[in-house]
């Protein structure tokens, strides 16, 4: 499936993959600064934002295939730098597993290599069925918000939380259900990590309760040569909660990558 995408700037291609239940606007603070040196592609993954919400289970492999099809449609067939937050990171890892030759650098933000526990997978199925029966995106979003944002944001930035909530509410129940079911069946990517040969940056919020700093440290130490940057005063949504530090970490990594 071709995805709804925006391309900003020129230079080597950098593709930004959003988390769940968000859309490409989550990268709004990053696009301007990163587009000074790169052709930045932001896209809405299958079923979210303005991309089509086809029926079915959105496996991470299917979402990765959508990303490649979209890049082909934009004539971006050279290897790209892929950055993904959380679910976007699951998709990035599926993309590396499927077509490593199309990737020249990786930025994994607030994401996980391990699969869902049976309990987590079953909770996702319950949420997916509920979304399909009552269409209540607000209930899902409000249930997730306390875990998505760090303690600092919750204490100091209610306006950010409300703006993000509004953007999440724009998602369609069927699209969110497909993504939930796809995340529930994602494979264990831990064995893949040691085989990643491209420069990799791992970013995590110091207050992330979903993909913790400890877990991110394990990911970074399993990928040869990878670096970990811990973003202060941020939970799971580092690009939104501490945009300056997150953008800076990405820019530093990209500058080094382009020099190597
Ligand atoms: C995300 O931010 O994409 C989600 O928290 C991922 C997940 O539910 O595993």
Short mmCIF file of C-alpha atoms and ligand atoms in Angstrom, two decimals:
data_model
loop_
_atom_site.label_atom_id
_atom_site.label_comp_id
_atom_site.label_asym_id
_atom_site.label_seq_id
_atom_site.Cartn_x
_atom_site.Cartn_y
_atom_site.Cartn_z
CA UNK A 1 0.00 0.00 0.00
CA UNK A 2 1.24 3.50 -0.86
CA UNK A 3 1.18 5.68 2.23
CA UNK A 4 0.30 9.33 2.62
CA UNK A 5 3.67 11.07 2.88
CA UNK A 6 5.36 14.48 2.96
CA UNK A 7 8.85 15.18 1.66
CA UNK A 8 10.76 18.21 2.98
CA UNK A 9 14.28 19.41 2.20
CA UNK A 10 16.98 17.90 0.04
CA UNK A 11 20.03 15.71 0.51
CA UNK A 12 20.31 12.11 1.73
CA UNK A 13 16.91 10.61 2.54
CA UNK A 14 15.76 10.27 6.16
CA UNK A 15 12.46 8.49 6.79
CA UNK A 16 10.59 9.10 10.06
CA UNK A 17 8.14 6.43 11.30
CA UNK A 18 5.65 7.44 13.98
CA UNK A 19 4.45 5.51 17.03
CA UNK A 20 0.99 4.26 18.03
CA UNK A 21 -1.66 5.76 18.14
CA UNK A 22 -0.09 8.78 16.46
CA UNK A 23 0.58 9.96 12.91
CA UNK A 24 3.33 11.76 11.02
CA UNK A 25 2.63 15.10 12.70
CA UNK A 26 4.42 13.80 15.81
CA UNK A 27 7.67 14.74 14.02
CA UNK A 28 6.64 18.36 13.36
CA UNK A 29 9.35 19.80 15.66
CA UNK A 30 12.07 17.69 14.03
CA UNK A 31 11.25 18.16 10.33
CA UNK A 32 12.50 21.76 9.96
CA UNK A 33 15.93 21.29 11.59
CA UNK A 34 16.54 17.87 9.99
CA UNK A 35 15.47 19.11 6.55
CA UNK A 36 18.38 21.57 6.61
CA UNK A 37 20.66 18.65 5.72
CA UNK A 38 18.35 15.80 4.64
CA UNK A 39 15.38 14.99 2.44
CA UNK A 40 12.97 14.19 5.26
CA UNK A 41 10.11 11.81 4.52
CA UNK A 42 7.30 11.66 7.07
CA UNK A 43 4.47 9.25 6.42
CA UNK A 44 1.34 7.89 8.04
CA UNK A 45 1.62 4.16 8.58
CA UNK A 46 -1.20 1.91 7.34
CA UNK A 47 -4.52 2.67 9.03
CA UNK A 48 -3.32 5.83 10.76
CA UNK A 49 -3.41 9.54 9.99
CA UNK A 50 -4.37 10.03 6.34
CA UNK A 51 -3.29 6.60 5.07
CA UNK A 52 -5.81 3.98 4.07
CA UNK A 53 -7.24 1.76 6.82
CA UNK A 54 -7.60 -1.56 5.00
CA UNK A 55 -9.26 -4.39 6.92
CA UNK A 56 -6.97 -6.98 8.55
CA UNK A 57 -3.95 -7.43 10.77
CA UNK A 58 -1.19 -4.91 10.09
CA UNK A 59 1.91 -7.02 10.60
CA UNK A 60 5.12 -5.04 11.07
CA UNK A 61 6.42 -6.73 7.90
CA UNK A 62 3.39 -5.47 5.94
CA UNK A 63 3.94 -1.97 7.31
CA UNK A 64 7.62 -2.15 6.32
CA UNK A 65 6.63 -3.27 2.81
CA UNK A 66 4.29 -0.24 2.65
CA UNK A 67 7.22 2.02 3.56
CA UNK A 68 9.38 0.59 0.74
CA UNK A 69 6.49 0.83 -1.75
CA UNK A 70 5.98 4.47 -0.76
CA UNK A 71 9.70 5.22 -1.14
CA UNK A 72 9.66 3.56 -4.58
CA UNK A 73 6.71 5.78 -5.51
CA UNK A 74 8.82 8.80 -4.50
CA UNK A 75 11.75 7.43 -6.59
CA UNK A 76 13.78 7.06 -3.39
CA UNK A 77 15.39 3.74 -4.25
CA UNK A 78 18.83 4.50 -2.79
CA UNK A 79 19.47 3.29 0.79
CA UNK A 80 17.87 5.56 3.39
CA UNK A 81 18.31 6.40 7.06
CA UNK A 82 15.29 5.00 8.89
CA UNK A 83 14.14 6.44 12.22
CA UNK A 84 11.23 4.89 14.09
CA UNK A 85 9.62 5.57 17.45
CA UNK A 86 8.10 2.66 19.35
CA UNK A 87 5.76 0.98 16.81
CA UNK A 88 7.74 2.87 14.16
CA UNK A 89 10.83 1.17 15.61
CA UNK A 90 9.17 -2.24 15.29
CA UNK A 91 8.53 -1.38 11.63
CA UNK A 92 12.13 -0.18 11.20
CA UNK A 93 13.44 -3.48 12.58
CA UNK A 94 11.10 -5.40 10.24
CA UNK A 95 12.47 -3.28 7.37
CA UNK A 96 16.09 -4.10 8.30
CA UNK A 97 15.21 -7.79 8.52
CA UNK A 98 13.51 -7.75 5.10
CA UNK A 99 15.72 -5.43 3.03
CA UNK A 100 18.96 -4.50 4.82
CA UNK A 101 20.41 -3.33 1.51
CA UNK A 102 17.95 -0.40 1.46
CA UNK A 103 19.02 0.97 4.83
CA UNK A 104 22.22 2.91 5.55
CA UNK A 105 21.52 4.09 9.10
CA UNK A 106 19.03 3.46 11.88
CA UNK A 107 17.61 5.58 14.67
CA UNK A 108 15.56 3.56 17.14
CA UNK A 109 13.60 5.75 19.55
CA UNK A 110 11.75 4.44 22.61
CA UNK A 111 11.25 1.03 21.07
CA UNK A 112 11.58 -2.66 21.92
CA UNK A 113 13.16 -5.73 20.36
CA UNK A 114 11.29 -8.28 22.45
CA UNK A 115 7.78 -9.41 21.47
CA UNK A 116 4.57 -9.00 23.46
CA UNK A 117 3.98 -11.29 26.41
CA UNK A 118 0.89 -13.49 25.92
CA UNK A 119 -0.92 -11.21 28.39
CA UNK A 120 0.00 -8.02 26.49
CA UNK A 121 -1.06 -9.64 23.19
CA UNK A 122 -4.37 -10.68 24.68
CA UNK A 123 -4.96 -7.16 26.06
CA UNK A 124 -4.37 -5.76 22.57
CA UNK A 125 -6.95 -8.16 21.13
CA UNK A 126 -9.44 -7.05 23.77
CA UNK A 127 -8.79 -3.40 22.88
CA UNK A 128 -9.06 -4.15 19.13
CA UNK A 129 -12.44 -5.86 19.59
CA UNK A 130 -13.67 -3.00 21.73
CA UNK A 131 -12.61 -0.44 19.14
CA UNK A 132 -14.48 -2.40 16.48
CA UNK A 133 -17.62 -2.75 18.55
CA UNK A 134 -17.96 0.73 20.05
CA UNK A 135 -15.59 2.84 17.92
CA UNK A 136 -14.42 4.62 21.08
CA UNK A 137 -10.91 5.86 20.22
CA UNK A 138 -11.03 8.25 23.20
CA UNK A 139 -11.17 5.42 25.71
CA UNK A 140 -8.08 3.77 24.21
CA UNK A 141 -6.20 7.09 24.04
CA UNK A 142 -7.10 8.12 27.58
CA UNK A 143 -6.05 4.71 28.87
CA UNK A 144 -2.64 5.06 27.20
CA UNK A 145 -1.78 8.69 27.99
CA UNK A 146 -0.54 8.22 31.58
CA UNK A 147 2.03 5.69 30.34
CA UNK A 148 3.01 7.54 27.16
CA UNK A 149 4.14 10.75 28.84
CA UNK A 150 6.84 11.04 31.47
CA UNK A 151 6.30 12.41 34.98
CA UNK A 152 7.91 15.73 34.03
CA UNK A 153 5.55 16.33 31.10
CA UNK A 154 2.55 15.25 33.15
CA UNK A 155 3.52 17.75 35.86
CA UNK A 156 4.55 20.67 33.68
CA UNK A 157 3.07 20.48 30.17
CA UNK A 158 -0.67 19.70 30.11
CA UNK A 159 -1.01 21.69 26.88
CA UNK A 160 1.29 19.25 25.06
CA UNK A 161 -0.66 16.30 26.41
CA UNK A 162 -3.97 17.79 25.28
CA UNK A 163 -2.65 18.69 21.81
CA UNK A 164 -1.26 15.16 21.36
CA UNK A 165 -4.50 13.66 22.64
CA UNK A 166 -6.47 15.64 20.05
CA UNK A 167 -4.21 14.41 17.28
CA UNK A 168 -4.58 10.79 18.48
CA UNK A 169 -8.37 11.17 18.51
CA UNK A 170 -8.23 11.79 14.76
CA UNK A 171 -7.32 8.14 14.17
CA UNK A 172 -9.95 5.64 12.98
CA UNK A 173 -10.97 2.70 15.20
CA UNK A 174 -10.48 0.08 12.45
CA UNK A 175 -6.99 1.34 11.63
CA UNK A 176 -5.96 1.27 15.29
CA UNK A 177 -7.38 -2.26 15.67
CA UNK A 178 -5.29 -3.46 12.71
CA UNK A 179 -2.13 -1.97 14.21
CA UNK A 180 -2.86 -3.41 17.68
CA UNK A 181 -3.24 -6.89 16.17
CA UNK A 182 -0.08 -6.44 14.12
CA UNK A 183 1.96 -5.42 17.18
CA UNK A 184 0.58 -8.41 19.10
CA UNK A 185 2.04 -10.87 16.59
CA UNK A 186 5.38 -9.16 16.02
CA UNK A 187 8.32 -11.53 16.28
CA UNK A 188 11.23 -11.37 18.69
CA UNK A 189 13.84 -9.14 17.01
CA UNK A 190 16.51 -9.75 19.64
CA UNK A 191 18.34 -12.28 17.41
CA UNK A 192 18.39 -9.71 14.58
CA UNK A 193 20.23 -7.05 16.57
CA UNK A 194 23.73 -8.57 16.36
CA UNK A 195 23.43 -8.76 12.56
CA UNK A 196 22.73 -5.03 12.08
CA UNK A 197 25.76 -3.59 10.34
CA UNK A 198 24.66 0.02 9.71
CA UNK A 199 25.41 2.90 12.11
CA UNK A 200 22.66 2.91 14.74
CA UNK A 201 21.52 5.41 17.35
CA UNK A 202 19.23 4.29 20.17
CA UNK A 203 17.28 7.07 21.91
CA UNK A 204 15.16 6.72 25.03
CA UNK A 205 13.40 9.06 27.43
CA UNK A 206 14.81 8.91 30.96
CA UNK A 207 11.20 8.56 32.20
CA UNK A 208 10.00 6.05 29.59
CA UNK A 209 7.91 3.35 31.31
CA UNK A 210 6.98 1.45 28.12
CA UNK A 211 10.42 0.91 26.58
CA UNK A 212 12.64 1.63 29.56
CA UNK A 213 16.19 3.01 29.58
CA UNK A 214 17.39 -0.43 30.79
CA UNK A 215 15.74 -2.17 27.86
CA UNK A 216 17.11 0.42 25.44
CA UNK A 217 20.59 -0.11 26.86
CA UNK A 218 20.25 -3.82 26.05
CA UNK A 219 19.24 -2.99 22.47
CA UNK A 220 22.17 -0.60 22.06
CA UNK A 221 24.68 -3.08 23.48
CA UNK A 222 23.40 -5.88 21.21
CA UNK A 223 23.83 -3.84 18.00
CA UNK A 224 27.50 -3.61 17.01
CA UNK A 225 28.77 -0.05 17.46
CA UNK A 226 25.39 1.40 18.42
CA UNK A 227 25.21 4.43 20.70
CA UNK A 228 22.56 5.15 23.34
CA UNK A 229 21.35 8.65 24.15
CA UNK A 230 19.06 9.11 27.17
CA UNK A 231 16.82 12.17 26.82
CA UNK A 232 16.16 13.96 30.12
CA UNK A 233 12.68 15.09 31.22
CA UNK A 234 10.93 12.83 28.70
CA UNK A 235 8.89 9.66 28.79
CA UNK A 236 7.95 7.46 25.80
CA UNK A 237 7.39 10.34 23.35
CA UNK A 238 10.85 11.93 23.29
CA UNK A 239 10.41 13.96 20.05
CA UNK A 240 7.36 15.66 21.58
CA UNK A 241 8.39 15.88 25.24
CA UNK A 242 11.95 17.12 24.78
CA UNK A 243 12.13 18.13 21.13
CA UNK A 244 15.38 20.12 21.44
CA UNK A 245 17.43 17.30 22.97
CA UNK A 246 15.90 14.67 20.67
CA UNK A 247 16.50 16.69 17.52
CA UNK A 248 20.04 17.45 18.66
CA UNK A 249 20.80 13.76 19.23
CA UNK A 250 19.46 12.92 15.77
CA UNK A 251 21.40 15.77 14.10
CA UNK A 252 24.68 14.79 15.79
CA UNK A 253 24.24 11.18 14.70
CA UNK A 254 23.33 12.17 11.12
CA UNK A 255 26.30 14.55 10.86
CA UNK A 256 28.67 11.75 11.90
CA UNK A 257 26.98 9.31 9.54
CA UNK A 258 27.36 11.64 6.57
CA UNK A 259 31.06 12.18 7.36
CA UNK A 260 31.89 8.47 7.63
C1 LIG B 1 3.90 3.11 20.58
O1 LIG B 1 4.21 4.17 21.14
O2 LIG B 1 4.04 2.97 19.35
C2 LIG B 1 3.28 2.02 21.39
O3 LIG B 1 3.43 2.31 22.75
C3 LIG B 1 3.89 0.71 21.06
C4 LIG B 1 3.27 -0.44 21.79
O4 LIG B 1 2.10 -0.35 22.19
O5 LIG B 1 3.95 -1.47 21.92
#
